[in-house]
Tab-separated table of N, CA, C and O in Angstrom:
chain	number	residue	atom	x	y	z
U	41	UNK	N	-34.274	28.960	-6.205
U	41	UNK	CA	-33.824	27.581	-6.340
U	41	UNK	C	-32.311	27.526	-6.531
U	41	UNK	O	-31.630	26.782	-5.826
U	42	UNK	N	-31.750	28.337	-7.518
U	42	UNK	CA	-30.510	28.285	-7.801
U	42	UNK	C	-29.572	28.647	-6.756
U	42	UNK	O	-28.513	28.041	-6.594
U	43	UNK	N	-30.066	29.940	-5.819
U	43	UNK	CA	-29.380	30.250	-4.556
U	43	UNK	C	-29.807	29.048	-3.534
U	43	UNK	O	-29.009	29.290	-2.628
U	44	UNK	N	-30.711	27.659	-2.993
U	44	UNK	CA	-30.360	26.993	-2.556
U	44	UNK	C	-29.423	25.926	-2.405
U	44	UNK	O	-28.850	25.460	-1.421
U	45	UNK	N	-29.404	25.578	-3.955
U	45	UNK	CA	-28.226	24.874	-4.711
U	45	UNK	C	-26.977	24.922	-4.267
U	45	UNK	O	-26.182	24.099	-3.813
U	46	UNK	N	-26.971	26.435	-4.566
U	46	UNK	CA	-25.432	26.875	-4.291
U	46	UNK	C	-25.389	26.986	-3.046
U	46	UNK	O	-24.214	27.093	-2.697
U	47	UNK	N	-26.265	27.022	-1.982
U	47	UNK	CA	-26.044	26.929	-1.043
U	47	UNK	C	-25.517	25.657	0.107
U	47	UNK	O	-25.041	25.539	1.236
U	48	UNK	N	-25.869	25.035	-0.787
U	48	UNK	CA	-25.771	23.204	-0.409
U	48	UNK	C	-24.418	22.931	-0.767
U	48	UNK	O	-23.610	22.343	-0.048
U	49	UNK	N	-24.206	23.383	-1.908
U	49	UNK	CA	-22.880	23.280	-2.304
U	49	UNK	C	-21.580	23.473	-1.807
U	49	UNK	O	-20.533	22.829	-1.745
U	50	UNK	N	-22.046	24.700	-1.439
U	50	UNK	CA	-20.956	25.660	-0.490
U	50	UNK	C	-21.032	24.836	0.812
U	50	UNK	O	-20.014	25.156	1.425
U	51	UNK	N	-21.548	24.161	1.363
U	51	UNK	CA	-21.820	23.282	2.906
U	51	UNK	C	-21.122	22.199	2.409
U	51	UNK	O	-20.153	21.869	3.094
U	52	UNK	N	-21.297	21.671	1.597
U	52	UNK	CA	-20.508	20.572	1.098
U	52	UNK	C	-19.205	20.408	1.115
U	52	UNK	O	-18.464	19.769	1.860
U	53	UNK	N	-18.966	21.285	-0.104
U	53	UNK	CA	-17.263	21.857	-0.017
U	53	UNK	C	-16.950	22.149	0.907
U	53	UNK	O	-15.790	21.809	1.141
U	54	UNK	N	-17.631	22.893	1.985
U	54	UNK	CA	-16.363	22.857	3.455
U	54	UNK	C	-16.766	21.692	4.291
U	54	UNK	O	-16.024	21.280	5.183
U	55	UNK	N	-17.647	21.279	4.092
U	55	UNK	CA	-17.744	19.734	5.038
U	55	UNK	C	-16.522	18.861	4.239
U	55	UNK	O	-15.854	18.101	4.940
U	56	UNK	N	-16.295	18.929	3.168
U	56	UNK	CA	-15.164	17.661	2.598
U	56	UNK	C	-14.007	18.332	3.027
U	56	UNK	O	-12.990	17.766	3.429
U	57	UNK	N	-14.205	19.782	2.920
U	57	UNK	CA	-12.473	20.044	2.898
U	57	UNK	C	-12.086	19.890	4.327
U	57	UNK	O	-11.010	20.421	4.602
U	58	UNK	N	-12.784	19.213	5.431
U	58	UNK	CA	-12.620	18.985	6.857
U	58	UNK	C	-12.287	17.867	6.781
U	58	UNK	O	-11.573	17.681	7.767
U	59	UNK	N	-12.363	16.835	6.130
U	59	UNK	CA	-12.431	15.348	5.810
U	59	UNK	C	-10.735	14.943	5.140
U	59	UNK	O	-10.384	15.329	4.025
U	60	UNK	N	-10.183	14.432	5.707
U	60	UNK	CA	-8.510	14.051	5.557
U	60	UNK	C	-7.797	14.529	6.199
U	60	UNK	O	-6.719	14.850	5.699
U	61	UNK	N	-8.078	14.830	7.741
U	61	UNK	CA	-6.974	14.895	8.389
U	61	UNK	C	-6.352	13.871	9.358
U	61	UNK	O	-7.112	13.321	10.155
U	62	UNK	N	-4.928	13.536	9.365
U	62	UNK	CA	-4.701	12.409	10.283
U	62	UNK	C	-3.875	13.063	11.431
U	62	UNK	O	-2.929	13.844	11.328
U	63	UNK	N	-4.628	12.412	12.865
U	63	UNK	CA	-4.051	12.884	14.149
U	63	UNK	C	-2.865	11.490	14.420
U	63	UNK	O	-2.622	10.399	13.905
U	64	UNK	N	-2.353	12.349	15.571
U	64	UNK	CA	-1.637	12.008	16.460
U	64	UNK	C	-2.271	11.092	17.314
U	64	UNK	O	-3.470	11.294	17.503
U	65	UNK	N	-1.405	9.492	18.248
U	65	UNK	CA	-2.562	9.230	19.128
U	65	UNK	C	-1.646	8.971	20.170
U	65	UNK	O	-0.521	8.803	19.701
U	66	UNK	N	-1.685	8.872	21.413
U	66	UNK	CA	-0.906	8.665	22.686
U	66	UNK	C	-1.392	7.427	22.743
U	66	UNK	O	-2.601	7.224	22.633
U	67	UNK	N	-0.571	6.518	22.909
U	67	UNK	CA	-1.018	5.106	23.200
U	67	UNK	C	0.111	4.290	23.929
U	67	UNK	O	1.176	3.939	23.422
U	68	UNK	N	-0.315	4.055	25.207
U	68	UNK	CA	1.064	3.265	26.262
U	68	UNK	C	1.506	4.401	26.785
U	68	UNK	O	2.170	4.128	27.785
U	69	UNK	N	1.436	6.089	26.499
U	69	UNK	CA	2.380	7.024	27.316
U	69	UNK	C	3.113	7.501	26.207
U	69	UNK	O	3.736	8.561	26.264
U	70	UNK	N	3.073	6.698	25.076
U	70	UNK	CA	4.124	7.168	23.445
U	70	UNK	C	2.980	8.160	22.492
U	70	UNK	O	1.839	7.940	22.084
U	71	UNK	N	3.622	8.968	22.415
U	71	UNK	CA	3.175	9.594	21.132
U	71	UNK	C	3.279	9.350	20.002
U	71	UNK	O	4.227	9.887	19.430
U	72	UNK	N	2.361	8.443	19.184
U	72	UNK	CA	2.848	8.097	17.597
U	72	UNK	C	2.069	8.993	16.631
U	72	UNK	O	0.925	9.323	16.940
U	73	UNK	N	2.706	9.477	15.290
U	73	UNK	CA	2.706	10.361	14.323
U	73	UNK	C	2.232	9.448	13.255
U	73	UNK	O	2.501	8.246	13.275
U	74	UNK	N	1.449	10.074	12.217
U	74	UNK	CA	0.975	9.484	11.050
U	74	UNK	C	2.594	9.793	9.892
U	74	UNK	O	3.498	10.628	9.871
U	75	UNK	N	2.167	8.422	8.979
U	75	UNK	CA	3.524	8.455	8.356
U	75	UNK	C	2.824	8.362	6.890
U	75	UNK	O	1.605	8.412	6.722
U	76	UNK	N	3.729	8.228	5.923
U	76	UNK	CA	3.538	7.981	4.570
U	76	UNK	C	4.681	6.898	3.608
U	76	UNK	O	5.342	5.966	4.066
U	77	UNK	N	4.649	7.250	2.566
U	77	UNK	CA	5.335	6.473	2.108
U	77	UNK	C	6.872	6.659	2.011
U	77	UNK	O	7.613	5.704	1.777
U	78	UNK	N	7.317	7.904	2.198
U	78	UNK	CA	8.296	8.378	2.152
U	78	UNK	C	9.030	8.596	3.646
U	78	UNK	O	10.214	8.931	3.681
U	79	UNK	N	8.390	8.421	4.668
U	79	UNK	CA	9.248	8.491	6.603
U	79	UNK	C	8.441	7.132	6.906
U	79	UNK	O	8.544	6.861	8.102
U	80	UNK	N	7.769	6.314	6.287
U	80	UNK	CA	7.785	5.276	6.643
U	80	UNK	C	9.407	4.745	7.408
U	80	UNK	O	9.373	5.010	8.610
U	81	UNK	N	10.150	4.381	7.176
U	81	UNK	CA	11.271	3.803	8.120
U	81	UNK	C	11.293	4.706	9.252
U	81	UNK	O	11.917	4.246	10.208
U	82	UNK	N	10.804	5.836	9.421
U	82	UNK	CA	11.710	6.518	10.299
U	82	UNK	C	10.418	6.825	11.372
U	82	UNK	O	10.597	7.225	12.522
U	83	UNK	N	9.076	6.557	10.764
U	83	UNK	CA	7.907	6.624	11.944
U	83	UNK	C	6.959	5.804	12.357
U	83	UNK	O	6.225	5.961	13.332
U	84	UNK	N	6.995	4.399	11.156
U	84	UNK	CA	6.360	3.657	11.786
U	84	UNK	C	6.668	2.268	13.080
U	84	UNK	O	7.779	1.796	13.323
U	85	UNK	N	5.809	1.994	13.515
U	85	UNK	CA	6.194	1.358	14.635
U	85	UNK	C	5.465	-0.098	14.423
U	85	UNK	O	4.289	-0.291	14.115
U	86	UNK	N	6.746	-1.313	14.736
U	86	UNK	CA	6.360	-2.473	13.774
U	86	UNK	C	4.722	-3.506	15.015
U	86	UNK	O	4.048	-4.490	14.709
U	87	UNK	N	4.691	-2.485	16.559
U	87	UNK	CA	3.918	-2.936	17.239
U	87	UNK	C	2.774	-2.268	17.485
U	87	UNK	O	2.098	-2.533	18.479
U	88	UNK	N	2.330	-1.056	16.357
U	88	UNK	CA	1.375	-0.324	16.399
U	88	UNK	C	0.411	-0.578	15.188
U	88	UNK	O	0.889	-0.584	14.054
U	89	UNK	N	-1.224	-0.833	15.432
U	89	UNK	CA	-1.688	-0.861	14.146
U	89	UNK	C	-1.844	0.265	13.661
U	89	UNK	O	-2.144	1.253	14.331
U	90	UNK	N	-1.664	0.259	12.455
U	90	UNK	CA	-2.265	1.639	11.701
U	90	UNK	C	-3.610	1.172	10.488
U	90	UNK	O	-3.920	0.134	9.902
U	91	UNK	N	-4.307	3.046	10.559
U	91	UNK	CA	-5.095	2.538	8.953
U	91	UNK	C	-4.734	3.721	7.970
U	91	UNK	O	-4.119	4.768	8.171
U	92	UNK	N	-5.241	3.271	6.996
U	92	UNK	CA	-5.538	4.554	6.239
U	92	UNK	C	-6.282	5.449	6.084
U	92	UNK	O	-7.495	5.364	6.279
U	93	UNK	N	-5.569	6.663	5.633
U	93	UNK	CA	-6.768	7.951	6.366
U	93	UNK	C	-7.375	8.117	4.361
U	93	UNK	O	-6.888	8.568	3.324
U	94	UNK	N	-8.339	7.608	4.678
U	94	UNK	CA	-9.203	7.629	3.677
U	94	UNK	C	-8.871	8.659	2.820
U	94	UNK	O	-8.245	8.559	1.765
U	95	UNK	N	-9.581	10.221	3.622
U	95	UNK	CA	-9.459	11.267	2.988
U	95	UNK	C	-8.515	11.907	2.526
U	95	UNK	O	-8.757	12.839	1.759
U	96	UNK	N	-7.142	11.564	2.882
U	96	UNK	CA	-5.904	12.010	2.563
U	96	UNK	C	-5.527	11.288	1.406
U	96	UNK	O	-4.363	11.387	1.019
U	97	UNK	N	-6.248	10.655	0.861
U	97	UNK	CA	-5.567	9.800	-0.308
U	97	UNK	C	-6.888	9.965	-1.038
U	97	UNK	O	-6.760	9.645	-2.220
U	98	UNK	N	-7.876	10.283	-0.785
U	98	UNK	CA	-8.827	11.341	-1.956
U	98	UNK	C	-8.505	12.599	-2.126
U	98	UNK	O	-8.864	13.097	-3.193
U	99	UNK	N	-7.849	13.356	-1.275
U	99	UNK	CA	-7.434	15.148	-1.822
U	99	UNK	C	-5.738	14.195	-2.264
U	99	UNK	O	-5.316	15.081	-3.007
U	100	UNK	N	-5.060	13.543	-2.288
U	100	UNK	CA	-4.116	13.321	-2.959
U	100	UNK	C	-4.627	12.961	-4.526
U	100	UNK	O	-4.704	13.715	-5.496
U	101	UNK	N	-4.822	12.083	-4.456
U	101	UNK	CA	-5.892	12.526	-6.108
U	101	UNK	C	-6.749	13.294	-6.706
U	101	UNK	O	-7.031	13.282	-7.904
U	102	UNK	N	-7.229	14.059	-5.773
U	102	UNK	CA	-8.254	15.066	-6.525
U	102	UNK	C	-7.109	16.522	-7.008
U	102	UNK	O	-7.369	17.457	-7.766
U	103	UNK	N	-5.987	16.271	-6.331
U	103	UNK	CA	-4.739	17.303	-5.935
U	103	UNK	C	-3.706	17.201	-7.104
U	103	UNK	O	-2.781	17.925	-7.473
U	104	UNK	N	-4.199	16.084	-7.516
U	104	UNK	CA	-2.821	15.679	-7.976
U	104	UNK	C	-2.098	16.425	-9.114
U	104	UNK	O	-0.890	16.200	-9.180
U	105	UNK	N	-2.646	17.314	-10.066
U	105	UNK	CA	-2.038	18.541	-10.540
U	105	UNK	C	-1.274	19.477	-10.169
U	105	UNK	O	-0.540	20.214	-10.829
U	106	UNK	N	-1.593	19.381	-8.466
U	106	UNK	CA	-0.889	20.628	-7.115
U	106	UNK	C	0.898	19.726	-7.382
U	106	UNK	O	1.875	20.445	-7.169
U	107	UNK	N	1.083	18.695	-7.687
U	107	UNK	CA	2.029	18.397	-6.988
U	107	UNK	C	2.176	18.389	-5.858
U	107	UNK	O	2.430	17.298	-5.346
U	108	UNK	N	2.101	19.324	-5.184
U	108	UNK	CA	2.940	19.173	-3.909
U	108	UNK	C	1.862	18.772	-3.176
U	108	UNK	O	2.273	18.302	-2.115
U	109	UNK	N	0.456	18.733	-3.263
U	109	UNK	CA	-0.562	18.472	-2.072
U	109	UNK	C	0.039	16.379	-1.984
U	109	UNK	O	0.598	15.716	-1.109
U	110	UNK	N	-0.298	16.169	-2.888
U	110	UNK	CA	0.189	14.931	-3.370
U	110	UNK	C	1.316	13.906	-2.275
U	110	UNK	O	1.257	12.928	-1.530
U	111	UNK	N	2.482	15.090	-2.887
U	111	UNK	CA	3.694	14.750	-2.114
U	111	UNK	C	3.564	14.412	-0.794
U	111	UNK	O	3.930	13.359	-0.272
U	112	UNK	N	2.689	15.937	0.050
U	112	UNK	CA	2.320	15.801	1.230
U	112	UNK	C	1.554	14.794	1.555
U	112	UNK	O	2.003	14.058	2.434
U	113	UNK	N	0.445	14.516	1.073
U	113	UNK	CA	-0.151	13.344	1.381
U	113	UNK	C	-0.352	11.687	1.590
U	113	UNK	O	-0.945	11.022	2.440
U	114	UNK	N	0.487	11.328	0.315
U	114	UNK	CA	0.665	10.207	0.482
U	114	UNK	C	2.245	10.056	0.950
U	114	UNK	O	2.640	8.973	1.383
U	115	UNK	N	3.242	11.342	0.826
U	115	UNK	CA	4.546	10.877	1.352
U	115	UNK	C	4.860	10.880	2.802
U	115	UNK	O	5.744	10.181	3.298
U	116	UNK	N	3.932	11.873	3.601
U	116	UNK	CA	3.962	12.104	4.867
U	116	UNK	C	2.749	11.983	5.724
U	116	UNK	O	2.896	12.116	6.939
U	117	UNK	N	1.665	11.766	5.270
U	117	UNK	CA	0.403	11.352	6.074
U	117	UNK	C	-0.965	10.540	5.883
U	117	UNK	O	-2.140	10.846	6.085
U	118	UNK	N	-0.312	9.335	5.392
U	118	UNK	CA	-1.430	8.512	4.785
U	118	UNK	C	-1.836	7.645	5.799
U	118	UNK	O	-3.016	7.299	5.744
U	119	UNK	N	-1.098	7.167	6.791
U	119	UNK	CA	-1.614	5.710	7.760
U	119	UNK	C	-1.557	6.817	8.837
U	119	UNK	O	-0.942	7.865	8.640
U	120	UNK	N	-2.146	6.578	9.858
U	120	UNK	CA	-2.369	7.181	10.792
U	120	UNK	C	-2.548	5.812	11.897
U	120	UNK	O	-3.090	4.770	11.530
U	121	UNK	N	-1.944	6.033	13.427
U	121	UNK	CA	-2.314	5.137	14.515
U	121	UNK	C	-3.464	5.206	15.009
U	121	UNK	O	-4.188	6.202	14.983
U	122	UNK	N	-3.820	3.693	15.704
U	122	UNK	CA	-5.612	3.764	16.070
U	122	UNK	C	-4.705	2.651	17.751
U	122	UNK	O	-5.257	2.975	18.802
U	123	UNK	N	-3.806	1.805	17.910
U	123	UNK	CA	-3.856	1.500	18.806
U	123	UNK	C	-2.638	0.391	18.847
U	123	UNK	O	-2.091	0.266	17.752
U	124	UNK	N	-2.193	-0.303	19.728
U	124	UNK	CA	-1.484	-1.505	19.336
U	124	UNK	C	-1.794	-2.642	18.943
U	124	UNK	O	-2.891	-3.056	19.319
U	125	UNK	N	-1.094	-3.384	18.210
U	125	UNK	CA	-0.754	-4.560	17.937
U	125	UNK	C	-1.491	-6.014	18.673
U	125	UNK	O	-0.822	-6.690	19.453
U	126	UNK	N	-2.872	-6.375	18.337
U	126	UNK	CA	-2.269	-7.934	19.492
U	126	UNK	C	-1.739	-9.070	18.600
U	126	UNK	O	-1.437	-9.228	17.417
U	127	UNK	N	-1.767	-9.685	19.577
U	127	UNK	CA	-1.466	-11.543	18.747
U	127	UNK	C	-2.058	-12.255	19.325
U	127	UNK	O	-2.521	-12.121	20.458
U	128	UNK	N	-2.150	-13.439	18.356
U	128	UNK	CA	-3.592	-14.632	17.888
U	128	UNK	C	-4.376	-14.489	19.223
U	128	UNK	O	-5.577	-14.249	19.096
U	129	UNK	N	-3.797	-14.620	20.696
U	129	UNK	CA	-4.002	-15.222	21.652
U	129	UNK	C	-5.445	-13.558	22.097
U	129	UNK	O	-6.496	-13.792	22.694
U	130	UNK	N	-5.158	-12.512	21.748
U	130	UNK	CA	-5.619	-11.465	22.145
U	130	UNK	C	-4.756	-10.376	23.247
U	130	UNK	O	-5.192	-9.421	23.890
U	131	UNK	N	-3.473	-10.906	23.172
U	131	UNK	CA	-2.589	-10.059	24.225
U	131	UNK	C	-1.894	-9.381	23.567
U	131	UNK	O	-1.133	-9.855	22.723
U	132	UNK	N	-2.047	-7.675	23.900
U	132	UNK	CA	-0.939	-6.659	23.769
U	132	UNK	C	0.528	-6.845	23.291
U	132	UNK	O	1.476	-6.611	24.040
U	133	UNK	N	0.678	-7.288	21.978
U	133	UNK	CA	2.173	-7.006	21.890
U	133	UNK	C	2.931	-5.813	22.653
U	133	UNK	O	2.335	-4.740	22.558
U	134	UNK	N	4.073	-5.786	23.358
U	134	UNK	CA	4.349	-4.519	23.770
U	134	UNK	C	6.465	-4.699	23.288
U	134	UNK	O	7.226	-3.753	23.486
């Protein structure tokens, strides 16, 4: 029993530790980069939506003793791109 346990466990822990990563997305021919709070000015794009990458801001708190996982996470990869921008009408800001 106890070796199934731990076995579940161990599946677990590497299924989460797969969970918070934010990609890259090509959208229009542009390559946009996930940003944070800290390159915000310098990567986000005011005609791209972004969300938040869930999991990167749960290992930023579960981290948060690391310092530096922290830093990384919410300063450089918390929103991640999913697509552009429309308006009211339903047309492509570009």
């Amino acid at each position: 029993m106890k070796r199934a346990i731990a076995s579940i466990l161990i599946v677990a822990i590497l299924g989460i530790s797969l969970v918070g990563c934010g990609n890259t997305k090509v959208i229009n021919g542009v390559e946009y980069d996930t940003y944070g709070l800290l390159n915000q000015n310098e990567k986000q794009n005011p005609n791209i939506q972004y969300e938040l990458i869930l999991g990167n801001l749960i290992w930023g708190v579960v981290l948060v003793e690391t310092v530096i996982a922290p830093v990384y996470f919410f300063g450089f990869s918390l929103f991640e791109p999913v697509g552009p921008k429309s308006d009211i009408k339903g047309k492509v800001v570009r």
